[in-house]
Amino acid sequence: MTATATRPAPPRRSHGRPRGISRKTREMWLLMLPALVPVLLFSVGPLLYGIGLAFTDARNTRNHETSFVGLENLWELLSAADFWSSFRIGMIWAVSVTALQFLAALGLALLLNENLRFRGVARVLAVVPWAMPPVVIGLMWRLVYHPDAGILNSLLGTEINWLADFSLALPAIIVVGVWTGMPQTTVVLLAGLQSIPKELYEAGEVDGASRWRRFWNITLPQLRPVIVAITSLDFVWNINQFGLVYVLTQGGPGGQTRLPMLFAYEEAFRYRFAGYASMLGLAMAIVVLAVLGLYLWRQMREAR
């Protein structure tokens, strides 16, 4: 008599998701917590509070009862000539500084990418403005532009009050903005240049392409993702600029250099309209996101 062995049935496989949170997920959140808590407390929290404040009549005064006013601050903002003036100045500032920063940084990055003598020293000197606080840069350039003892007037043999002239104040601070923000753009573009395969340039040289053709057909297309990223960041940083321009001109003369963030600062801390200033900040954030969205959409469309 022979016994027949029965094979045990295979265990059933669960097709559903495992219940609870896995150990790996818990460890991931535990490691992220020290970095996540400060972001929530000092970035997300104030942001949400400011958005809520924009729909109230809050004022930085004692014994003032804050009440909800809806879109009243927005309608008042859109009808204010001072806002549109600061918005126009801010866009001129942001676009000019971003464009000039990119052109100057691209030229410097191309130069630093060559096998030049003392190239390491030149690279270090190129990022010096990046390490300086905006207040120090502002004070230094105030001395450069000083009408009596300034270096610029001494070199040109003039006595121009650059920061107090209605037609020269904005171009003067644009020059400072370009000088201040050029180092980080240079570093990013230089990293992009060094990541381009040398075989592409060698193939272009074999095909008889000139230096300009190699730059136009190889360098710029290869740098496109880097250019889109750094110019987008530069635009956001420039449109939100405050400290540098405040030290240089405080928005003068006659509001000719009053950027949107300077206008918001005056409304919040000089005139104490906290709700109105918060709405201004919210409106500028929406405008910046819209401009960046359109810019990135066009760049992605051209890349396709």
CSV table of C-alpha atoms in Angstrom, one decimal, residues 1 73 77:
chain,number,residue,atom,x,y,z
A,1,MET,CA,0.0,0.0,0.0
A,73,ASN,CA,-7.9,95.8,-0.1
A,77,LEU,CA,-4.7,98.4,-4.5
